[in-house]
Short mmCIF file of C-alpha atoms in Angstrom, two decimals:
data_model
loop_
_atom_site.label_atom_id
_atom_site.label_comp_id
_atom_site.label_asym_id
_atom_site.label_seq_id
_atom_site.Cartn_x
_atom_site.Cartn_y
_atom_site.Cartn_z
CA MET A 24 -21.04 -10.68 1.42
CA SER A 25 -23.29 -7.65 1.41
CA ASN A 26 -22.01 -4.48 -0.22
CA ARG A 27 -24.35 -2.34 1.86
CA PRO A 28 -22.35 0.46 3.59
CA LEU A 29 -24.30 0.35 6.83
CA LEU A 30 -22.36 -1.53 9.49
CA ASN A 31 -23.69 -3.10 12.63
CA ALA A 32 -22.23 -0.89 15.31
CA GLY A 33 -24.29 -2.25 18.18
CA ASN A 34 -21.42 -4.10 19.89
CA TYR A 35 -18.73 -1.63 18.92
CA SER A 36 -17.10 0.83 21.25
CA PRO A 37 -15.06 3.53 19.57
CA HIS A 38 -13.14 4.28 22.74
CA TYR A 39 -9.64 2.94 23.11
CA GLY A 40 -9.32 0.55 26.06
CA ALA A 41 -13.04 0.50 26.79
CA SER A 42 -14.73 -2.82 27.36
CA GLU A 43 -16.89 -4.33 24.66
CA SER A 44 -20.01 -6.32 25.34
CA GLY A 45 -19.62 -9.77 23.91
CA ASN A 46 -15.97 -9.19 23.10
CA ASN A 47 -14.56 -12.59 22.21
CA ASN A 48 -11.35 -11.64 20.49
CA ASP A 49 -7.93 -12.11 21.99
CA THR A 50 -6.90 -8.46 21.97
CA PRO A 51 -5.93 -7.42 25.51
CA ILE A 52 -7.50 -4.28 26.86
CA LEU A 53 -4.98 -1.59 27.60
CA PRO A 54 -4.68 -0.62 31.26
CA TYR A 55 -5.81 2.94 30.52
CA SER A 56 -8.65 4.53 28.66
CA ASP A 57 -7.55 8.11 29.06
CA GLU A 58 -7.78 9.95 25.73
CA GLN A 59 -4.56 11.88 26.35
CA SER A 60 -2.66 8.65 27.01
CA ARG A 61 -4.04 7.16 23.83
CA ALA A 62 -3.17 10.25 21.79
CA PHE A 63 0.40 10.15 23.08
CA THR A 64 0.81 6.44 22.33
CA GLU A 65 -0.81 6.81 18.93
CA LYS A 66 1.46 9.68 17.98
CA ARG A 67 4.50 7.65 18.98
CA LEU A 68 3.23 4.63 17.02
CA LEU A 69 2.64 6.63 13.86
CA ARG A 70 6.04 8.29 14.08
CA LYS A 71 7.80 4.92 14.29
CA LEU A 72 5.64 3.48 11.53
CA ASP A 73 6.14 6.44 9.19
CA LEU A 74 9.91 6.07 9.45
CA ARG A 75 9.68 2.46 8.31
CA VAL A 76 7.18 3.27 5.59
CA ALA A 77 9.70 5.80 4.27
CA PHE A 78 11.93 2.82 3.48
CA LEU A 79 9.09 1.40 1.37
CA VAL A 80 9.41 4.55 -0.72
CA LEU A 81 13.09 3.81 -1.34
CA ILE A 82 12.18 0.27 -2.42
CA TYR A 83 9.52 1.61 -4.80
CA ILE A 84 12.07 4.02 -6.26
CA MET A 85 14.35 1.06 -6.99
CA ASN A 86 11.37 -0.93 -8.28
CA TYR A 87 10.40 1.75 -10.76
CA MET A 88 14.02 2.51 -11.67
CA ASP A 89 14.73 -1.12 -12.57
CA ARG A 90 11.49 -1.22 -14.56
CA SER A 91 11.99 1.98 -16.56
CA ASN A 92 15.75 2.10 -17.16
CA ALA A 93 15.28 0.61 -20.64
CA ALA A 94 13.91 3.99 -21.80
CA ALA A 95 17.14 5.71 -20.71
CA ALA A 96 19.32 2.93 -22.16
CA ARG A 97 17.54 3.45 -25.49
CA LEU A 98 19.26 6.82 -25.83
CA ARG A 99 22.73 5.21 -25.73
CA GLY A 100 22.64 2.26 -28.13
CA PHE A 101 20.41 -0.29 -26.36
CA GLU A 102 18.28 -0.87 -29.49
CA GLU A 103 21.21 -0.90 -31.88
CA ASP A 104 23.41 -3.28 -29.86
CA LEU A 105 20.61 -5.84 -29.55
CA ASP A 106 19.61 -5.34 -33.19
CA MET A 107 15.99 -4.37 -32.45
CA LYS A 108 13.71 -3.61 -35.37
CA GLY A 109 10.21 -2.22 -35.82
CA ASN A 110 8.15 -2.40 -32.62
CA GLN A 111 10.52 -4.75 -30.81
CA PHE A 112 11.46 -2.09 -28.24
CA ASN A 113 7.75 -1.50 -27.54
CA THR A 114 7.33 -5.24 -27.05
CA LEU A 115 10.28 -5.21 -24.64
CA ILE A 116 8.47 -2.56 -22.58
CA SER A 117 5.12 -4.35 -22.81
CA ILE A 118 6.30 -7.86 -21.88
CA LEU A 119 7.21 -6.75 -18.35
CA TYR A 120 3.54 -6.00 -17.64
CA VAL A 121 2.48 -9.44 -18.83
CA GLY A 122 4.50 -10.85 -15.93
CA TYR A 123 2.84 -8.28 -13.70
CA VAL A 124 -0.65 -9.46 -14.62
CA LEU A 125 0.13 -13.11 -13.92
CA MET A 126 1.67 -12.62 -10.47
CA GLN A 127 -0.12 -9.78 -8.65
CA ALA A 128 -3.23 -11.61 -7.43
CA PRO A 129 -1.48 -14.86 -6.35
CA SER A 130 1.22 -12.84 -4.61
CA ASN A 131 -1.21 -10.78 -2.51
CA ILE A 132 -3.24 -13.85 -1.55
CA PHE A 133 -0.02 -15.50 -0.39
CA LEU A 134 1.05 -12.31 1.42
CA ASP A 135 -2.23 -12.19 3.36
CA ARG A 136 -1.35 -15.55 4.90
CA MET A 137 2.20 -14.65 5.88
CA LYS A 138 3.42 -13.47 9.25
CA ARG A 139 6.61 -11.92 7.85
CA PRO A 140 5.77 -9.81 4.77
CA SER A 141 9.09 -8.02 5.33
CA LEU A 142 11.00 -11.20 4.47
CA TYR A 143 8.83 -11.98 1.44
CA LEU A 144 9.04 -8.49 -0.10
CA SER A 145 12.78 -8.25 0.57
CA SER A 146 13.42 -11.61 -1.10
CA CYS A 147 11.45 -10.57 -4.17
CA MET A 148 13.44 -7.35 -4.31
CA ALA A 149 16.78 -9.18 -4.23
CA ILE A 150 15.63 -11.45 -7.07
CA TRP A 151 14.51 -8.58 -9.31
CA GLY A 152 17.79 -6.79 -8.59
CA ALA A 153 19.68 -9.86 -9.82
CA ILE A 154 17.51 -10.03 -12.96
CA THR A 155 18.22 -6.34 -13.67
CA LEU A 156 21.92 -7.02 -13.32
CA PHE A 157 21.69 -9.93 -15.79
CA ILE A 158 19.95 -7.72 -18.37
CA GLY A 159 23.18 -5.73 -18.50
CA THR A 160 24.99 -8.82 -19.79
CA VAL A 161 22.59 -10.00 -22.53
CA GLN A 162 23.77 -10.27 -26.13
CA THR A 163 20.45 -10.83 -27.93
CA TYR A 164 17.02 -9.24 -28.05
CA HIS A 165 15.25 -12.48 -27.12
CA ALA A 166 17.37 -12.94 -24.00
CA ALA A 167 16.47 -9.41 -22.91
CA LEU A 168 12.80 -10.16 -23.65
CA ILE A 169 12.79 -13.24 -21.40
CA LEU A 170 14.53 -11.39 -18.56
CA ARG A 171 12.11 -8.44 -18.83
CA PHE A 172 9.19 -10.88 -18.51
CA LEU A 173 10.76 -12.43 -15.41
CA LEU A 174 11.46 -8.96 -14.02
CA GLY A 175 7.77 -8.06 -14.22
CA PHE A 176 6.80 -11.43 -12.75
CA VAL A 177 8.90 -10.82 -9.62
CA GLU A 178 8.35 -7.05 -9.32
CA ALA A 179 4.59 -7.64 -9.32
CA ALA A 180 4.80 -8.73 -5.69
CA PHE A 181 5.93 -5.36 -4.40
CA PHE A 182 3.45 -2.58 -5.18
CA PRO A 183 0.10 -4.30 -4.46
CA GLY A 184 1.78 -5.95 -1.47
CA ALA A 185 3.07 -2.63 -0.15
CA VAL A 186 -0.32 -0.96 -0.59
CA PHE A 187 -1.99 -3.85 1.23
CA LEU A 188 0.60 -3.61 4.01
CA LEU A 189 -0.16 0.09 4.46
CA SER A 190 -3.88 -0.64 4.70
CA GLN A 191 -3.17 -2.97 7.64
CA TRP A 192 -1.53 -0.21 9.69
CA TYR A 193 -3.28 3.05 8.77
CA LYS A 194 -6.89 4.18 9.18
CA ARG A 195 -8.98 5.41 6.29
CA ASN A 196 -8.33 9.10 7.00
CA GLU A 197 -4.58 8.43 7.15
CA LEU A 198 -4.20 6.29 4.04
CA GLY A 199 -4.29 9.04 1.42
CA LEU A 200 -1.12 10.78 2.57
CA ARG A 201 0.74 7.50 3.15
CA THR A 202 -0.30 6.09 -0.21
CA ALA A 203 0.92 9.35 -1.76
CA LEU A 204 4.20 8.96 0.11
CA LEU A 205 4.60 5.44 -1.30
CA THR A 206 3.45 6.24 -4.82
CA CYS A 207 5.64 9.33 -5.02
CA GLY A 208 8.45 6.79 -5.35
CA SER A 209 7.55 6.44 -9.03
CA SER A 210 7.74 10.21 -9.58
CA VAL A 211 10.97 10.50 -7.59
CA SER A 212 12.36 7.60 -9.59
CA ASN A 213 11.37 9.23 -12.88
CA ALA A 214 13.13 12.40 -11.75
CA PHE A 215 16.31 11.08 -10.18
CA SER A 216 16.75 7.91 -12.23
CA ALA A 217 17.14 10.26 -15.18
CA LEU A 218 19.85 12.14 -13.29
CA ILE A 219 21.57 8.91 -12.23
CA ALA A 220 21.28 7.51 -15.74
CA SER A 221 22.79 10.63 -17.26
CA GLY A 222 25.80 10.30 -14.93
CA ILE A 223 26.28 6.57 -15.59
CA LEU A 224 25.76 6.83 -19.34
CA ALA A 225 28.15 9.77 -19.64
CA GLY A 226 30.81 8.64 -17.14
CA LEU A 227 31.15 4.87 -17.44
CA ASP A 228 30.95 4.33 -21.20
CA GLY A 229 33.75 1.95 -22.21
CA THR A 230 34.90 1.19 -18.65
CA LEU A 231 36.12 -2.42 -18.39
CA GLY A 232 34.97 -2.88 -21.97
CA PHE A 233 31.26 -2.41 -21.21
CA THR A 234 29.12 0.08 -23.12
CA ALA A 235 27.24 2.77 -21.21
CA TRP A 236 23.79 1.13 -21.26
CA ARG A 237 25.19 -2.11 -19.82
CA TRP A 238 26.67 -0.20 -16.88
CA LEU A 239 23.24 1.32 -16.27
CA PHE A 240 21.70 -2.11 -15.62
CA LEU A 241 24.73 -3.42 -13.72
CA VAL A 242 24.91 -0.49 -11.30
CA GLU A 243 21.18 -0.22 -10.66
CA GLY A 244 20.79 -3.98 -10.20
CA THR A 245 23.60 -4.04 -7.63
CA LEU A 246 22.10 -1.12 -5.71
CA THR A 247 18.74 -2.90 -5.59
CA ILE A 248 20.28 -6.03 -4.05
CA ILE A 249 22.01 -3.94 -1.35
CA VAL A 250 18.75 -2.18 -0.46
CA ALA A 251 16.91 -5.54 -0.37
CA VAL A 252 19.31 -6.91 2.26
CA CYS A 253 18.70 -3.86 4.46
CA ALA A 254 14.92 -4.13 3.99
CA ILE A 255 14.77 -7.49 5.82
CA TRP A 256 15.29 -5.72 9.16
CA ILE A 257 13.58 -2.41 8.40
CA LEU A 258 10.21 -3.17 6.77
CA PRO A 259 7.24 -3.61 9.15
CA ASP A 260 5.24 -6.83 9.36
CA PHE A 261 1.51 -7.01 10.14
CA PRO A 262 0.14 -5.57 13.43
CA LEU A 263 -0.64 -9.12 14.62
CA THR A 264 3.03 -10.11 14.29
CA PRO A 265 5.11 -9.24 17.40
CA SER A 266 7.57 -6.46 16.56
CA VAL A 267 10.70 -5.60 18.54
CA TRP A 268 10.41 -1.95 17.46
CA LEU A 269 7.01 -1.51 19.15
CA SER A 270 6.23 -1.41 22.84
CA PRO A 271 3.40 -3.69 24.11
CA ASP A 272 0.99 -0.73 24.32
CA GLU A 273 1.84 0.35 20.76
CA GLN A 274 1.38 -3.20 19.47
CA ILE A 275 -2.06 -3.47 21.08
CA LEU A 276 -3.08 -0.04 19.83
CA ALA A 277 -1.99 -0.87 16.26
CA LYS A 278 -4.40 -3.82 16.18
CA ARG A 279 -7.17 -1.96 17.99
CA ARG A 280 -7.03 0.97 15.56
CA MET A 281 -7.75 -1.32 12.63
CA GLU A 282 -10.65 -2.97 14.45
CA GLU A 283 -12.11 0.44 15.18
CA ASP A 284 -11.65 1.63 11.62
CA ALA A 285 -13.51 -1.37 10.28
CA ALA A 286 -16.20 -0.61 12.90
CA ALA A 287 -16.37 -4.34 13.76
CA GLY A 288 -19.09 -4.78 11.17
CA ASN A 289 -18.62 -7.14 8.28
CA GLU A 290 -15.46 -8.98 9.23
CA ASP A 291 -12.78 -8.67 11.86
CA GLN A 292 -9.54 -7.31 10.42
CA SER A 293 -7.51 -10.00 12.15
CA LYS A 294 -9.69 -12.85 10.95
CA HIS A 295 -8.26 -15.11 8.27
CA VAL A 296 -10.91 -16.54 6.00
CA GLU A 297 -10.87 -20.17 4.96
CA GLY A 298 -9.50 -21.14 1.56
CA PHE A 299 -9.94 -18.50 -1.06
CA SER A 300 -13.10 -16.81 0.29
CA GLY A 301 -11.50 -13.37 0.05
CA LEU A 302 -10.63 -13.94 -3.59
CA SER A 303 -14.08 -15.27 -4.44
CA ASP A 304 -15.73 -12.31 -2.68
CA ALA A 305 -13.59 -9.90 -4.69
CA VAL A 306 -14.22 -11.69 -7.98
CA MET A 307 -17.99 -11.65 -7.38
CA ASP A 308 -18.05 -7.93 -6.52
CA TRP A 309 -18.73 -5.89 -9.67
CA ARG A 310 -17.08 -2.84 -8.08
CA VAL A 311 -13.68 -4.56 -8.26
CA TRP A 312 -14.09 -5.01 -12.02
CA TRP A 313 -15.36 -1.46 -12.50
CA LEU A 314 -12.43 0.05 -10.60
CA GLY A 315 -10.00 -2.25 -12.40
CA VAL A 316 -11.21 -1.17 -15.84
CA THR A 317 -11.23 2.48 -14.74
CA LEU A 318 -7.64 2.23 -13.50
CA SER A 319 -6.68 0.46 -16.74
CA PHE A 320 -7.82 3.47 -18.76
CA MET A 321 -6.09 5.81 -16.32
CA THR A 322 -2.85 3.83 -16.55
CA ALA A 323 -3.03 3.98 -20.34
CA SER A 324 -3.34 7.77 -20.14
CA LEU A 325 -0.19 7.82 -17.98
CA SER A 326 1.81 5.72 -20.45
CA PHE A 327 3.83 8.79 -21.46
CA GLY A 328 5.88 8.13 -18.31
CA ASN A 329 7.39 4.98 -19.86
CA PHE A 330 8.66 7.07 -22.79
CA PHE A 331 9.47 10.30 -20.96
CA PRO A 332 13.15 10.39 -22.01
CA THR A 333 12.03 9.89 -25.62
CA LEU A 334 9.54 12.78 -25.35
CA SER A 335 12.22 14.96 -23.77
CA ALA A 336 14.60 14.08 -26.61
CA THR A 337 12.09 15.39 -29.19
CA MET A 338 13.16 18.91 -28.14
CA GLY A 339 16.45 18.36 -29.96
CA TYR A 340 19.03 18.15 -27.16
CA ASN A 341 21.68 15.44 -26.70
CA ALA A 342 21.09 12.35 -24.54
CA THR A 343 22.59 13.78 -21.34
CA ILE A 344 20.64 17.05 -21.44
CA SER A 345 17.44 15.22 -22.44
CA LEU A 346 17.74 13.02 -19.34
CA LEU A 347 18.45 16.02 -17.09
CA LEU A 348 15.37 17.80 -18.43
CA CYS A 349 13.22 14.87 -17.28
CA ALA A 350 13.76 15.66 -13.59
CA PRO A 351 11.97 19.03 -12.96
CA PRO A 352 8.49 17.97 -14.23
CA TRP A 353 8.51 14.88 -12.02
CA ILE A 354 9.79 16.79 -9.00
CA LEU A 355 6.83 19.17 -9.33
CA GLY A 356 4.45 16.20 -9.74
CA THR A 357 5.82 14.64 -6.55
CA ALA A 358 5.37 17.85 -4.55
CA THR A 359 1.82 18.27 -5.84
CA SER A 360 0.87 14.70 -4.91
CA PHE A 361 1.58 15.35 -1.21
CA PHE A 362 -0.56 18.47 -1.12
CA VAL A 363 -3.46 16.92 -3.05
CA ALA A 364 -3.40 13.68 -1.04
CA ARG A 365 -3.36 15.52 2.28
CA HIS A 366 -6.20 17.79 1.19
CA SER A 367 -8.16 14.73 0.02
CA ASP A 368 -7.74 13.10 3.45
CA VAL A 369 -8.81 16.24 5.30
CA THR A 370 -11.89 16.88 3.16
CA GLY A 371 -12.83 13.21 2.72
CA ASP A 372 -13.25 13.78 -1.03
CA ARG A 373 -11.73 11.45 -3.62
CA PHE A 374 -13.47 12.07 -6.96
CA TRP A 375 -12.60 15.75 -7.46
CA HIS A 376 -9.04 15.14 -6.30
CA ILE A 377 -8.79 12.53 -9.07
CA THR A 378 -10.51 14.59 -11.74
CA GLY A 379 -8.48 17.78 -11.20
CA PRO A 380 -5.05 16.23 -11.92
CA LEU A 381 -6.41 14.30 -14.93
CA LEU A 382 -7.77 17.55 -16.40
CA LEU A 383 -4.36 19.18 -15.94
CA GLY A 384 -2.82 16.25 -17.77
CA ILE A 385 -5.27 16.76 -20.65
CA VAL A 386 -4.17 20.41 -20.81
CA GLY A 387 -0.58 19.18 -21.19
CA PHE A 388 -1.54 16.79 -24.00
CA VAL A 389 -3.37 19.55 -25.86
CA ILE A 390 -0.38 21.91 -25.55
CA ALA A 391 1.99 19.21 -26.86
CA ILE A 392 -0.29 18.59 -29.84
CA SER A 393 -0.60 22.26 -30.73
CA THR A 394 3.07 23.21 -31.14
CA MET A 395 6.63 22.02 -31.67
CA ASN A 396 8.07 25.11 -29.95
CA THR A 397 10.75 23.89 -27.54
CA ALA A 398 9.82 26.03 -24.50
CA VAL A 399 6.07 25.45 -24.81
CA ARG A 400 6.54 21.74 -25.41
CA TYR A 401 8.69 21.49 -22.29
CA LEU A 402 5.96 23.32 -20.35
CA SER A 403 3.48 20.67 -21.49
CA LEU A 404 5.56 18.01 -19.71
CA PHE A 405 4.93 19.77 -16.37
CA PHE A 406 1.18 19.57 -16.94
CA MET A 407 1.37 15.92 -17.98
CA THR A 408 3.12 14.81 -14.80
CA GLN A 409 0.31 16.32 -12.73
CA SER A 410 -2.02 13.60 -13.98
CA SER A 411 0.01 10.99 -12.09
CA VAL A 412 -1.39 12.48 -8.85
CA ALA A 413 -4.80 11.04 -9.81
CA TYR A 414 -3.35 7.52 -9.64
CA VAL A 415 -2.39 8.06 -5.98
CA ILE A 416 -5.86 9.22 -4.93
CA PHE A 417 -7.58 6.50 -6.95
CA LEU A 418 -5.66 3.74 -5.15
CA THR A 419 -6.61 5.26 -1.81
CA TRP A 420 -10.25 5.37 -2.92
CA ALA A 421 -10.14 1.67 -3.76
CA LEU A 422 -8.61 0.85 -0.36
CA ASN A 423 -11.31 2.88 1.40
CA THR A 424 -14.09 1.17 -0.55
CA PHE A 425 -13.01 -2.34 0.49
CA SER A 426 -11.90 -1.43 4.01
CA GLN A 427 -14.18 -3.77 5.98
CA SER A 428 -12.53 -7.11 5.14
CA ARG A 429 -8.80 -7.78 5.22
CA SER A 430 -8.90 -10.86 2.98
CA LYS A 431 -11.19 -9.29 0.39
CA ARG A 432 -9.13 -6.11 0.41
CA ALA A 433 -5.92 -8.03 -0.35
CA ALA A 434 -7.56 -9.81 -3.29
CA ALA A 435 -9.33 -6.66 -4.52
CA ILE A 436 -6.13 -4.59 -4.57
CA ALA A 437 -4.31 -7.28 -6.52
CA LEU A 438 -7.15 -7.76 -9.02
CA ILE A 439 -7.57 -4.03 -9.59
CA ASN A 440 -3.84 -3.60 -10.14
CA SER A 441 -3.74 -6.63 -12.42
CA MET A 442 -6.50 -5.22 -14.61
CA ALA A 443 -4.76 -1.84 -14.61
CA THR A 444 -1.65 -3.54 -15.94
CA PHE A 445 -3.50 -4.37 -19.15
CA GLY A 446 -3.50 -0.61 -19.75
CA ASN A 447 0.30 -0.65 -19.63
CA ILE A 448 0.55 -3.66 -21.93
CA GLY A 449 -1.49 -2.00 -24.67
CA ALA A 450 -0.22 1.51 -24.04
CA SER A 451 3.36 0.44 -24.75
CA TYR A 452 2.33 0.48 -28.42
CA PHE A 453 0.82 3.99 -28.22
CA TRP A 454 4.27 5.51 -28.82
CA PRO A 455 5.80 4.00 -31.99
CA SER A 456 8.84 5.80 -33.35
CA ASN A 457 7.13 6.58 -36.66
CA TRP A 458 4.56 8.73 -34.80
CA GLY A 459 7.35 10.99 -33.55
CA PRO A 460 8.60 13.54 -33.01
CA SER A 461 5.18 15.21 -32.61
CA TYR A 462 3.38 12.07 -31.30
CA VAL A 463 0.01 13.71 -32.03
CA ASN A 464 -1.80 10.37 -32.28
CA SER A 465 -0.28 9.23 -28.99
CA TYR A 466 -1.47 12.35 -27.17
CA LEU A 467 -4.96 12.01 -28.66
CA ILE A 468 -5.20 8.48 -27.26
CA CYS A 469 -4.10 9.79 -23.84
CA ILE A 470 -6.82 12.45 -23.96
CA LEU A 471 -9.43 9.81 -24.81
CA THR A 472 -8.38 7.39 -22.06
CA SER A 473 -8.23 10.21 -19.47
CA THR A 474 -11.76 11.28 -20.38
CA ILE A 475 -13.10 7.74 -20.12
CA SER A 476 -11.52 7.24 -16.69
CA ILE A 477 -13.06 10.52 -15.42
CA ALA A 478 -16.50 9.43 -16.65
CA MET A 479 -16.19 6.01 -14.97
CA CYS A 480 -15.06 7.62 -11.69
CA TRP A 481 -18.13 9.89 -11.81
CA ALA A 482 -20.46 6.93 -12.30
CA PHE A 483 -18.82 5.10 -9.38
CA ARG A 484 -19.15 8.16 -7.17
CA GLN A 485 -22.87 8.34 -7.94
CA HIS A 486 -23.27 4.68 -6.95
CA LEU A 487 -21.48 5.18 -3.62
CA SER A 488 -23.54 8.32 -2.95
CA ARG A 489 -26.75 6.32 -3.40
CA CYS A 490 -25.42 3.62 -1.02
CA ASN A 491 -24.63 6.23 1.61
CA GLY A 492 -28.09 7.75 1.20
CA ALA A 493 -29.78 4.37 1.64
CA ALA A 494 -27.71 3.66 4.77
CA GLU A 495 -28.62 7.04 6.27
CA ALA A 496 -32.31 6.46 5.59
CA GLU A 497 -32.19 3.02 7.20
CA GLU A 498 -30.39 4.35 10.28
CA HIS A 499 -32.94 7.11 10.65
CA ALA A 500 -35.88 4.73 10.29
CA LEU A 501 -34.51 2.18 12.80
CA GLY A 502 -32.97 4.69 15.21
CA LEU A 503 -29.45 3.30 14.73
CA PRO A 504 -26.23 5.23 15.33
CA LYS A 505 -24.30 6.41 12.29
CA GLY A 506 -22.44 3.54 10.67
CA PHE A 507 -19.96 3.08 7.86
CA ARG A 508 -19.94 5.58 4.99
CA TYR A 509 -18.13 5.35 1.68
CA LEU A 510 -15.81 8.23 0.86
CA LEU A 511 -16.83 10.05 -2.30
#
């Protein structure tokens, strides 16, 4: 498949309901072509869809909460009760991402061929909720290690699957804000899971003979299963799947919007490729590997999030206060992500909206290195959480870059996320206890990985700019209308 950005727009009509010469797809033409009627229907469609996507955010909050609760449990005897020594806790954090790597690509390829992604994602959620619950009952380190691996294996289905699901409903200029809405689940989880954990750890210790950290896994696992059951009826399926919550006009428009956004150039959005063509196309495209390595470095620079309660505890407060202090920095990071993502959509810029937050994160790392003063060190945490905004915009950039082919996009998202997971596997060892409480070496590694990811984003931007320039020159020479352009 050609990577050239110019699309053949000769047989494409951008007008909703208008006839298309040579149209051989099965999409019915709506009985009206009036722009006001379309705008009204589209507004109604997006409102319904946004409400259901909001439930995806709740699922991602539970996903991240079940993944990161080990860091909070560490403050109340998790390591001691399971007799962990040396870097065993770091290995416990890292092993989850090994499961992630193995499952993300196969899961998304399977999801692309399903008619009911809502059922698939809900089932995976119920399973990981049960695994979280079982972690609360383990008696040995090795049992916890096995369950953490299985947790990552099952959780891997959700995030790349949810991002792919969004890309099947929203146009390129709508994806940034919705991806931010989804991804903010991790920041919200970091903020409020700390608050929930502080309440559970302080209030349930010793109840029914269970220690506090066991209650943390038991309660959060049970909540996840309850949310999973509700998700079966709430999550959206693909636009091609009939939905009782959409009117016929809204269903037709949902499919037509995606066809328009792809500009009917390289591959129809509704077309399923034979075998594993989408996967092979993604594997053969060097841009997938470049973005995957870039995101791997970026993920490594964000590894402080996995140890945020530990970093908060270095300020000298008890476990409850340390957990409460985790919330404000992540709340600010969440609020910032909405503003930055919306501005990125409006301006059509991706690179600078990635670079800005990463530079703020570097400022936070430098501040943390320079002092052990409690107030200043706490301020550094606010700067660090800003760097997580870059992750949101980067994912949107990747979706935009592979927006012409549904099958390739599904495989590309999974491969990029899988490669990014290697950053989490290695970064789990960036924060050994003997480097604390200053963690200077850890912050230096975060500065290095942030800088590398910025440089790789810049190189990718230059490549896309050259592609856009070549497409514009070809259109001008051949007298063609303006075609597809990569967002920079």
